[in-house]
Coordinates of N, CA, C and O in Angstrom, one line a residue:
F405 N 0.8 -1.2 0.0 CA 0.0 0.0 0.0 C 0.9 1.2 0.0 O 2.1 1.1 0.2
W406 N 0.3 2.4 -0.3 CA 1.1 3.6 -0.5 C 0.9 4.6 0.5 O -0.2 5.1 0.7
L407 N 1.9 4.9 1.2 CA 2.0 6.0 2.2 C 3.4 6.6 1.9 O 4.3 5.9 1.5
E408 N 3.7 7.9 2.0 CA 5.0 8.4 1.8 C 5.2 9.7 2.5 O 4.4 10.6 2.5
Q409 N 6.3 9.9 3.2 CA 6.6 11.1 4.0 C 8.1 11.0 4.5 O 8.5 9.9 4.8
E410 N 8.7 12.1 4.7 CA 9.9 12.2 5.3 C 9.8 13.0 6.6 O 9.0 14.0 6.5
G411 N 10.4 12.7 7.6 CA 10.3 13.5 8.9 C 9.0 13.2 9.6 O 8.3 12.3 9.3
L412 N 8.7 14.1 10.5 CA 7.5 14.1 11.3 C 7.2 12.7 11.9 O 6.0 12.3 12.1
G413 N 8.2 11.9 12.3 CA 8.0 10.6 12.9 C 7.5 9.5 12.0 O 7.0 8.5 12.5
C414 N 7.6 9.7 10.7 CA 7.0 8.7 9.8 C 7.7 7.4 9.8 O 7.1 6.4 9.7
E415 N 9.1 7.5 10.0 CA 9.8 6.2 10.0 C 9.3 5.3 11.2 O 9.1 4.1 11.0
E416 N 9.1 6.0 12.3 CA 8.7 5.3 13.5 C 7.2 4.8 13.3 O 6.9 3.6 13.6
F417 N 6.4 5.6 12.7 CA 5.0 5.2 12.3 C 5.0 3.9 11.5 O 4.3 3.0 11.8
I418 N 5.8 3.9 10.4 CA 5.9 2.8 9.5 C 6.4 1.6 10.2 O 5.9 0.5 10.1
S419 N 7.5 1.8 11.0 CA 8.1 0.6 11.8 C 7.0 0.0 12.7 O 6.9 -1.2 12.9
D420 N 6.3 0.9 13.4 CA 5.3 0.4 14.4 C 4.2 -0.4 13.7 O 3.7 -1.4 14.1
Y421 N 3.8 0.1 12.5 CA 2.7 -0.6 11.8 C 3.2 -1.9 11.3 O 2.5 -2.9 11.4
L422 N 4.4 -1.9 10.7 CA 5.0 -3.2 10.3 C 5.1 -4.2 11.4 O 4.8 -5.4 11.2
A423 N 5.5 -3.7 12.6 CA 5.6 -4.6 13.8 C 4.2 -5.1 14.2 O 4.0 -6.3 14.5
Y424 N 3.2 -4.2 14.1 CA 1.9 -4.5 14.5 C 1.4 -5.7 13.6 O 0.7 -6.6 14.0
R425 N 1.7 -5.6 12.3 CA 1.3 -6.7 11.3 C 2.2 -7.8 11.3 O 2.0 -8.8 10.6
E426 N 3.3 -7.7 12.1 CA 4.4 -8.8 12.1 C 4.9 -9.0 10.7 O 5.2 -10.1 10.3
Y427 N 5.2 -7.9 10.0 CA 5.8 -7.9 8.7 C 7.3 -7.6 8.8 O 7.7 -6.9 9.6
D428 N 8.0 -8.3 7.9 CA 9.5 -8.0 7.8 C 9.6 -6.8 6.9 O 9.2 -6.7 5.8
A429 N 10.3 -5.7 7.5 CA 10.4 -4.5 6.8 C 11.2 -4.6 5.5 O 11.0 -3.9 4.5
A430 N 12.1 -5.7 5.4 CA 12.8 -5.9 4.2 C 12.0 -6.4 3.0 O 12.3 -6.3 1.9
E431 N 10.8 -7.0 3.4 CA 9.9 -7.6 2.4 C 8.8 -6.7 2.0 O 8.1 -7.0 1.0
Y432 N 8.5 -5.6 2.7 CA 7.4 -4.7 2.4 C 7.8 -3.3 2.1 O 8.6 -2.8 2.8
D433 N 7.2 -2.8 1.1 CA 7.5 -1.4 0.7 C 6.3 -0.5 1.1 O 5.2 -0.6 0.5
V434 N 6.5 0.3 2.1 CA 5.4 1.1 2.6 C 5.8 2.5 2.4 O 6.9 3.0 2.8
T435 N 4.9 3.3 1.8 CA 5.2 4.7 1.5 C 4.1 5.5 2.2 O 2.9 5.2 2.0
L436 N 4.5 6.5 2.9 CA 3.5 7.4 3.6 C 3.7 8.8 3.1 O 4.9 9.3 3.2
N437 N 2.7 9.5 2.6 CA 2.9 10.8 2.0 C 1.9 11.8 2.7 O 0.8 11.8 2.4
T438 N 2.4 12.5 3.7 CA 1.6 13.6 4.3 C 2.0 14.9 3.6 O 1.5 16.0 4.1
A439 N 2.9 14.9 2.6 CA 3.3 16.1 2.0 C 2.2 16.6 0.9 O 2.2 17.8 0.6
L440 N 1.4 15.7 0.4 CA 0.4 16.1 -0.5 C -0.7 16.9 0.2 O -1.1 16.5 1.3
T441 N -1.1 18.0 -0.4 CA -2.1 18.8 0.2 C -3.2 19.0 -0.8 O -3.0 19.3 -2.0
Y442 N -4.4 18.8 -0.3 CA -5.6 19.0 -1.1 C -6.6 19.8 -0.2 O -7.0 19.2 0.8
I443 N -7.0 21.0 -0.6 CA -7.9 21.8 0.2 C -9.2 21.8 -0.5 O -9.3 22.4 -1.6
A444 N -10.3 21.3 0.1 CA -11.6 21.2 -0.5 C -12.2 22.6 -0.6 O -11.9 23.5 0.2
G445 N -13.0 22.7 -1.7 CA -13.7 24.0 -1.9 C -12.9 25.0 -2.7 O -11.8 24.7 -3.2
D446 N -13.5 26.1 -3.0 CA -12.9 27.1 -3.8 C -12.2 28.1 -2.9 O -12.8 29.2 -2.7
I447 N -11.1 27.8 -2.5 CA -10.3 28.7 -1.6 C -9.2 29.3 -2.4 O -8.4 28.6 -3.0
E448 N -9.2 30.6 -2.5 CA -8.2 31.4 -3.3 C -6.8 30.9 -3.0 O -6.4 30.8 -1.9
G449 N -6.0 30.7 -4.1 CA -4.6 30.3 -3.9 C -4.4 28.8 -3.8 O -3.2 28.4 -3.6
T450 N -5.4 28.0 -3.8 CA -5.2 26.5 -3.6 C -5.3 25.7 -4.9 O -5.0 24.6 -4.9
L451 N -5.7 26.3 -5.9 CA -6.0 25.6 -7.2 C -4.8 24.9 -7.7 O -4.8 23.7 -8.0
E452 N -3.6 25.5 -7.8 CA -2.4 24.9 -8.3 C -2.0 23.7 -7.5 O -1.7 22.6 -8.0
E453 N -2.0 23.9 -6.2 CA -1.6 22.8 -5.3 C -2.6 21.6 -5.3 O -2.2 20.5 -5.4
N454 N -3.9 21.9 -5.4 CA -4.9 20.9 -5.6 C -4.7 20.1 -6.9 O -4.9 18.9 -6.9
V455 N -4.5 20.8 -7.9 CA -4.3 20.2 -9.2 C -3.1 19.3 -9.2 O -3.1 18.1 -9.6
N456 N -2.0 19.8 -8.6 CA -0.8 18.9 -8.5 C -1.0 17.7 -7.7 O -0.6 16.6 -8.1
S457 N -1.7 17.8 -6.5 CA -2.0 16.7 -5.7 C -2.9 15.7 -6.4 O -2.7 14.5 -6.3
S458 N -3.9 16.3 -7.0 CA -4.9 15.4 -7.8 C -4.2 14.6 -8.9 O -4.5 13.4 -9.1
Q459 N -3.2 15.2 -9.6 CA -2.5 14.5 -10.6 C -1.6 13.4 -10.0 O -1.6 12.3 -10.6
I460 N -1.0 13.7 -8.9 CA -0.2 12.6 -8.3 C -1.0 11.5 -7.8 O -0.7 10.3 -8.0
I461 N -2.2 11.8 -7.2 CA -3.1 10.8 -6.8 C -3.6 10.0 -8.0 O -3.6 8.7 -8.0
A462 N -4.0 10.6 -9.0 CA -4.5 9.9 -10.2 C -3.5 9.1 -10.9 O -3.7 7.9 -11.3
A463 N -2.2 9.5 -10.9 CA -1.1 8.7 -11.5 C -0.9 7.5 -10.7 O -0.7 6.4 -11.3
N464 N -0.9 7.6 -9.4 CA -0.7 6.5 -8.5 C -1.8 5.5 -8.6 O -1.7 4.3 -8.5
L465 N -3.1 6.0 -8.7 CA -4.2 5.2 -8.8 C -4.2 4.4 -10.1 O -4.4 3.2 -10.1
T466 N -3.8 5.0 -11.2 CA -3.7 4.4 -12.5 C -2.7 3.3 -12.5 O -2.9 2.2 -13.0
A467 N -1.6 3.5 -11.7 CA -0.5 2.5 -11.6 C -0.8 1.4 -10.6 O -0.1 0.5 -10.5
G468 N -2.0 1.5 -9.9 CA -2.3 0.5 -8.9 C -1.4 0.6 -7.7 O -1.2 -0.3 -7.0
A469 N -0.8 1.8 -7.5 CA 0.1 2.0 -6.4 C -0.5 2.7 -5.2 O 0.3 3.1 -4.3
L470 N -1.8 2.9 -5.2 CA -2.4 3.7 -4.1 C -3.7 2.9 -3.7 O -4.5 2.7 -4.5
D471 N -3.8 2.6 -2.4 CA -4.9 1.8 -2.0 C -5.9 2.7 -1.2 O -7.1 2.5 -1.3
F472 N -5.4 3.5 -0.3 CA -6.3 4.3 0.5 C -5.8 5.7 0.8 O -4.6 5.9 0.5
M473 N -6.6 6.6 1.2 CA -6.2 7.9 1.5 C -6.7 8.3 2.9 O -7.9 8.0 3.2
V474 N -5.9 9.0 3.6 CA -6.3 9.7 4.9 C -6.3 11.2 4.6 O -5.3 11.7 4.1
A475 N -7.5 11.8 4.8 CA -7.6 13.2 4.5 C -8.8 13.7 5.4 O -9.5 13.0 6.0
D476 N -8.9 15.1 5.4 CA -10.0 15.6 6.1 C -11.3 15.3 5.4 O -11.3 14.9 4.2
D477 N -12.4 15.3 6.1 CA -13.7 14.8 5.5 C -14.1 15.6 4.3 O -14.7 15.1 3.4
D478 N -13.8 16.9 4.3 CA -14.2 17.7 3.1 C -13.5 17.2 1.9 O -14.1 17.2 0.8
A479 N -12.2 16.9 2.0 CA -11.5 16.4 0.8 C -12.0 15.1 0.4 O -12.1 14.8 -0.8
I480 N -12.3 14.2 1.3 CA -12.8 12.9 1.0 C -14.1 13.0 0.3 O -14.3 12.4 -0.8
L481 N -15.0 13.9 0.8 CA -16.3 14.1 0.1 C -16.1 14.7 -1.3 O -16.9 14.4 -2.2
E482 N -15.1 15.5 -1.5 CA -14.9 16.1 -2.8 C -14.4 15.0 -3.8 O -14.9 15.0 -4.9
F483 N -13.5 14.2 -3.3 CA -13.1 13.1 -4.2 C -14.2 12.1 -4.4 O -14.3 11.5 -5.5
D484 N -15.0 11.9 -3.4 CA -16.1 11.0 -3.5 C -17.1 11.4 -4.6 O -17.8 10.6 -5.2
G485 N -17.2 12.7 -4.8 CA -18.1 13.3 -5.9 C -17.7 12.7 -7.2 O -18.5 12.6 -8.1
S486 N -16.5 12.2 -7.4 CA -16.0 11.6 -8.6 C -16.1 10.1 -8.5 O -15.5 9.4 -9.3
E487 N -16.7 9.6 -7.4 CA -16.8 8.2 -7.2 C -15.5 7.4 -7.1 O -15.3 6.4 -7.6
Y488 N -14.5 8.0 -6.4 CA -13.2 7.4 -6.2 C -13.2 6.3 -5.3 O -12.4 5.4 -5.4
F489 N -14.1 6.2 -4.3 CA -14.0 5.3 -3.2 C -15.0 4.2 -3.2 O -16.1 4.3 -3.8
H490 N -14.6 3.1 -2.5 CA -15.5 1.9 -2.3 C -16.6 2.3 -1.4 O -16.5 3.1 -0.4
D491 N -17.8 1.7 -1.6 CA -18.9 1.7 -0.6 C -18.4 0.7 0.5 O -18.2 -0.5 0.2
L492 N -18.2 1.2 1.7 CA -17.6 0.3 2.7 C -18.6 -0.8 3.1 O -18.1 -1.8 3.7
R493 N -19.8 -0.8 2.7 CA -20.7 -1.9 2.9 C -20.3 -3.1 2.1 O -20.7 -4.2 2.4
N494 N -19.6 -2.9 1.0 CA -19.1 -4.0 0.2 C -17.7 -4.5 0.6 O -17.2 -5.4 0.0
I495 N -17.1 -3.8 1.6 CA -15.8 -4.2 2.1 C -15.8 -4.9 3.5 O -15.2 -5.9 3.7
F496 N -16.7 -4.3 4.3 CA -16.8 -4.9 5.7 C -18.1 -5.7 5.8 O -19.1 -5.4 5.1
T497 N -18.1 -6.7 6.7 CA -19.3 -7.4 7.0 C -20.2 -6.4 7.8 O -19.8 -5.4 8.3
E498 N -21.5 -6.8 7.9 CA -22.4 -6.0 8.7 C -21.9 -5.8 10.2 O -21.9 -4.8 10.7
D499 N -21.4 -7.0 10.7 CA -20.8 -6.9 12.1 C -19.6 -6.0 12.2 O -19.5 -5.3 13.2
E500 N -18.7 -6.1 11.2 CA -17.6 -5.2 11.2 C -18.0 -3.8 11.1 O -17.4 -2.9 11.8
L501 N -18.9 -3.4 10.3 CA -19.4 -2.1 10.1 C -20.0 -1.5 11.4 O -19.9 -0.4 11.7
K502 N -20.7 -2.4 12.2 CA -21.3 -2.0 13.4 C -20.3 -1.5 14.4 O -20.5 -0.6 15.2
V503 N -19.1 -2.1 14.4 CA -18.0 -1.7 15.2 C -17.6 -0.2 14.9 O -17.3 0.5 15.9
Y504 N -17.7 0.2 13.7 CA -17.3 1.5 13.3 C -18.5 2.5 13.1 O -18.3 3.6 12.6
E505 N -19.7 2.0 13.5 CA -20.9 2.7 13.2 C -20.9 4.2 13.5 O -21.3 5.1 12.7
E506 N -20.3 4.6 14.6 CA -20.3 6.0 15.0 C -19.2 6.8 14.3 O -19.1 8.0 14.4
L507 N -18.3 6.0 13.6 CA -17.2 6.7 12.9 C -17.3 6.8 11.4 O -16.4 7.3 10.8
L508 N -18.4 6.3 10.9 CA -18.6 6.3 9.4 C -18.8 7.7 8.9 O -19.5 8.5 9.5
I509 N -18.2 7.9 7.8 CA -18.4 9.2 7.0 C -19.1 8.8 5.8 O -18.7 7.9 5.0
Y510 N -20.3 9.4 5.5 CA -21.2 9.0 4.4 C -21.0 9.9 3.2 O -20.6 11.0 3.3
S511 N -21.2 9.3 2.1 CA -21.1 9.9 0.8 C -21.9 11.2 0.7 O -23.1 11.2 1.2
G512 N -21.4 12.2 0.0 CA -22.2 13.4 -0.2 C -23.2 13.2 -1.3 O -24.2 13.9 -1.5
R513 N -23.0 12.1 -2.1 CA -23.9 11.8 -3.2 C -25.1 11.0 -2.7 O -26.2 11.2 -3.3
D514 N -24.9 10.2 -1.7 CA -26.0 9.3 -1.2 C -25.7 9.1 0.2 O -24.7 8.3 0.6
E515 N -26.4 9.7 1.1 CA -26.1 9.6 2.5 C -26.3 8.3 3.2 O -26.0 8.1 4.4
S516 N -26.7 7.3 2.4 CA -26.7 5.9 3.0 C -25.5 5.1 2.7 O -25.3 4.0 3.2
I517 N -24.5 5.7 1.9 CA -23.3 5.0 1.5 C -22.1 5.4 2.4 O -21.7 6.6 2.2
P518 N -21.6 4.5 3.2 CA -20.4 4.9 4.0 C -19.1 4.8 3.1 O -18.9 3.7 2.4
V519 N -18.4 5.9 3.0 CA -17.2 5.8 2.1 C -15.9 6.0 2.9 O -14.8 5.8 2.3
A520 N -16.0 6.3 4.2 CA -14.7 6.5 4.9 C -15.0 6.3 6.4 O -16.2 6.2 6.8
I521 N -13.9 6.2 7.2 CA -14.0 6.0 8.6 C -13.3 7.1 9.3 O -12.1 7.4 8.9
D522 N -13.9 7.7 10.3 CA -13.3 8.8 11.0 C -12.1 8.2 11.9 O -12.4 7.4 12.8
V523 N -10.9 8.7 11.7 CA -9.7 8.3 12.5 C -9.1 9.5 13.1 O -7.9 9.5 13.5
T524 N -9.9 10.6 13.4 CA -9.4 11.8 13.9 C -8.7 11.6 15.3 O -7.7 12.2 15.6
D525 N -9.2 10.6 16.1 CA -8.6 10.4 17.4 C -7.4 9.5 17.4 O -6.9 9.2 18.5
S526 N -6.9 9.1 16.3 CA -5.8 8.2 16.2 C -4.5 9.0 16.6 O -4.1 10.0 16.0
E527 N -3.9 8.6 17.8 CA -2.8 9.3 18.3 C -1.6 9.2 17.3 O -0.8 10.2 17.2
C528 N -1.4 8.1 16.7 CA -0.3 7.9 15.8 C -0.4 8.8 14.6 O 0.6 9.4 14.1
L529 N -1.6 9.1 14.1 CA -1.8 10.0 13.0 C -1.5 11.5 13.4 O -0.9 12.3 12.7
S530 N -1.9 11.8 14.6 CA -1.7 13.2 15.1 C -0.2 13.5 15.2 O 0.1 14.7 15.1
E531 N 0.6 12.5 15.3 CA 2.1 12.7 15.4 C 2.7 13.0 14.1 O 3.8 13.6 14.0
I532 N 2.0 12.6 13.0 CA 2.6 12.8 11.7 C 2.0 13.9 10.8 O 2.5 14.4 9.9
Y533 N 0.8 14.3 11.2 CA 0.1 15.4 10.5 C 0.3 16.7 11.2 O 0.0 16.9 12.3
A534 N 0.9 17.6 10.4 CA 1.3 18.9 11.0 C 0.0 19.8 11.2 O 0.0 20.5 12.2
V535 N -1.0 19.6 10.4 CA -2.2 20.4 10.6 C -3.2 19.5 11.3 O -3.5 18.4 10.9
K536 N -3.9 20.1 12.3 CA -5.0 19.4 13.0 C -6.3 19.6 12.2 O -6.6 20.7 11.7
H537 N -7.0 18.5 12.1 CA -8.3 18.6 11.3 C -9.4 18.3 12.3 O -9.3 17.5 13.2
E538 N -10.6 18.9 12.0 CA -11.8 18.6 12.8 C -12.2 17.1 12.6 O -12.5 16.4 13.6
V539 N -12.2 16.7 11.4 CA -12.5 15.3 11.1 C -11.5 14.8 10.1 O -11.3 15.3 9.0
L540 N -10.8 13.7 10.4 CA -9.8 13.1 9.6 C -10.3 11.7 9.3 O -10.6 10.9 10.2
G541 N -10.4 11.4 8.0 CA -11.0 10.1 7.6 C -10.1 9.3 6.8 O -9.1 9.8 6.2
I542 N -10.4 8.0 6.7 CA -9.6 7.1 5.8 C -10.6 6.4 4.9 O -11.7 6.0 5.3
A543 N -10.3 6.5 3.6 CA -11.2 5.9 2.5 C -10.4 5.0 1.6 O -9.2 5.2 1.4
L544 N -11.1 4.0 1.1 CA -10.5 3.0 0.3 C -10.8 3.3 -1.2 O -12.0 3.4 -1.6
F545 N -9.7 3.4 -2.0 CA -10.0 3.7 -3.4 C -10.6 2.5 -4.1 O -10.3 1.4 -3.8
G546 N -11.4 2.8 -5.1 CA -12.2 1.8 -5.8 C -11.3 0.7 -6.5 O -11.8 -0.4 -6.7
N547 N -10.1 1.0 -6.9 CA -9.3 0.0 -7.6 C -8.2 -0.5 -6.7 O -7.2 -1.1 -7.1
A548 N -8.4 -0.4 -5.4 CA -7.4 -0.8 -4.4 C -7.1 -2.3 -4.5 O -8.0 -3.1 -4.7
L549 N -5.8 -2.7 -4.5 CA -5.4 -4.1 -4.5 C -5.3 -4.7 -3.2 O -5.4 -6.0 -3.1
N550 N -5.2 -3.9 -2.1 CA -4.9 -4.5 -0.8 C -6.1 -4.2 0.2 O -5.9 -3.5 1.2
V551 N -7.2 -4.7 -0.1 CA -8.4 -4.4 0.7 C -8.3 -4.9 2.1 O -8.6 -4.2 3.1
D552 N -7.7 -6.1 2.3 CA -7.5 -6.7 3.6 C -6.5 -5.8 4.4 O -6.7 -5.6 5.6
E553 N -5.5 -5.2 3.7 CA -4.6 -4.4 4.4 C -5.3 -3.1 4.9 O -5.0 -2.6 5.9
F554 N -6.2 -2.6 4.1 CA -7.0 -1.4 4.5 C -7.7 -1.7 5.8 O -7.7 -0.9 6.7
K555 N -8.4 -2.8 5.9 CA -9.1 -3.2 7.1 C -8.2 -3.3 8.3 O -8.5 -2.8 9.4
C556 N -7.0 -3.8 8.1 CA -6.1 -3.9 9.2 C -5.5 -2.6 9.6 O -5.3 -2.3 10.8
F557 N -5.3 -1.7 8.6 CA -4.8 -0.4 8.8 C -5.8 0.4 9.6 O -5.4 1.2 10.5
V558 N -7.1 0.3 9.2 CA -8.1 1.0 10.0 C -8.1 0.6 11.4 O -8.1 1.4 12.4
E559 N -8.0 -0.7 11.6 CA -8.0 -1.3 13.0 C -6.8 -0.7 13.8 O -6.9 -0.3 14.9
Y560 N -5.6 -0.7 13.1 CA -4.4 -0.2 13.7 C -4.6 1.3 14.1 O -4.3 1.7 15.2
L561 N -5.2 2.1 13.2 CA -5.4 3.5 13.5 C -6.3 3.8 14.7 O -6.1 4.6 15.5
I562 N -7.4 3.0 14.7 CA -8.4 3.1 15.8 C -7.7 2.7 17.1 O -8.0 3.4 18.2
E563 N -6.9 1.7 17.1 CA -6.3 1.2 18.4 C -5.1 2.1 18.8 O -4.8 2.1 20.0
N564 N -4.5 2.8 17.9 CA -3.3 3.6 18.2 C -3.5 5.0 18.0 O -2.8 5.8 17.6

């Protein structure tokens, strides 16, 4: 899966996650990118940065190199307008979704479709994101190759 970042405790974050999953760091390529910025809405001066970030995301999606995105809920809902994300009802069982019931972020297109999970309270994420968000969510891209990894990563973020 794709995460990418330098500094801000990311090496420790990645090491902790690999240890949590009992993965050998030599066998797994994990990239964490908190450097990409996408600001939802028409805010003056953000267009160029948003276009650049969108192009990077689209290129990685096309290459099958990006499975999920952690972003503020406004950005998730803006990407969801283009139907980028899975309906989480097709990813999690009913029982699994009940565990996250209070944390689900619903589509702006159809309020019955959960497209992300609120991970705002994840302490490990707060250590690597320089900007604090009211609501930080994680969403699974529609062409993701590592669906089970997404589920484990959500669990990790909720627990940590």
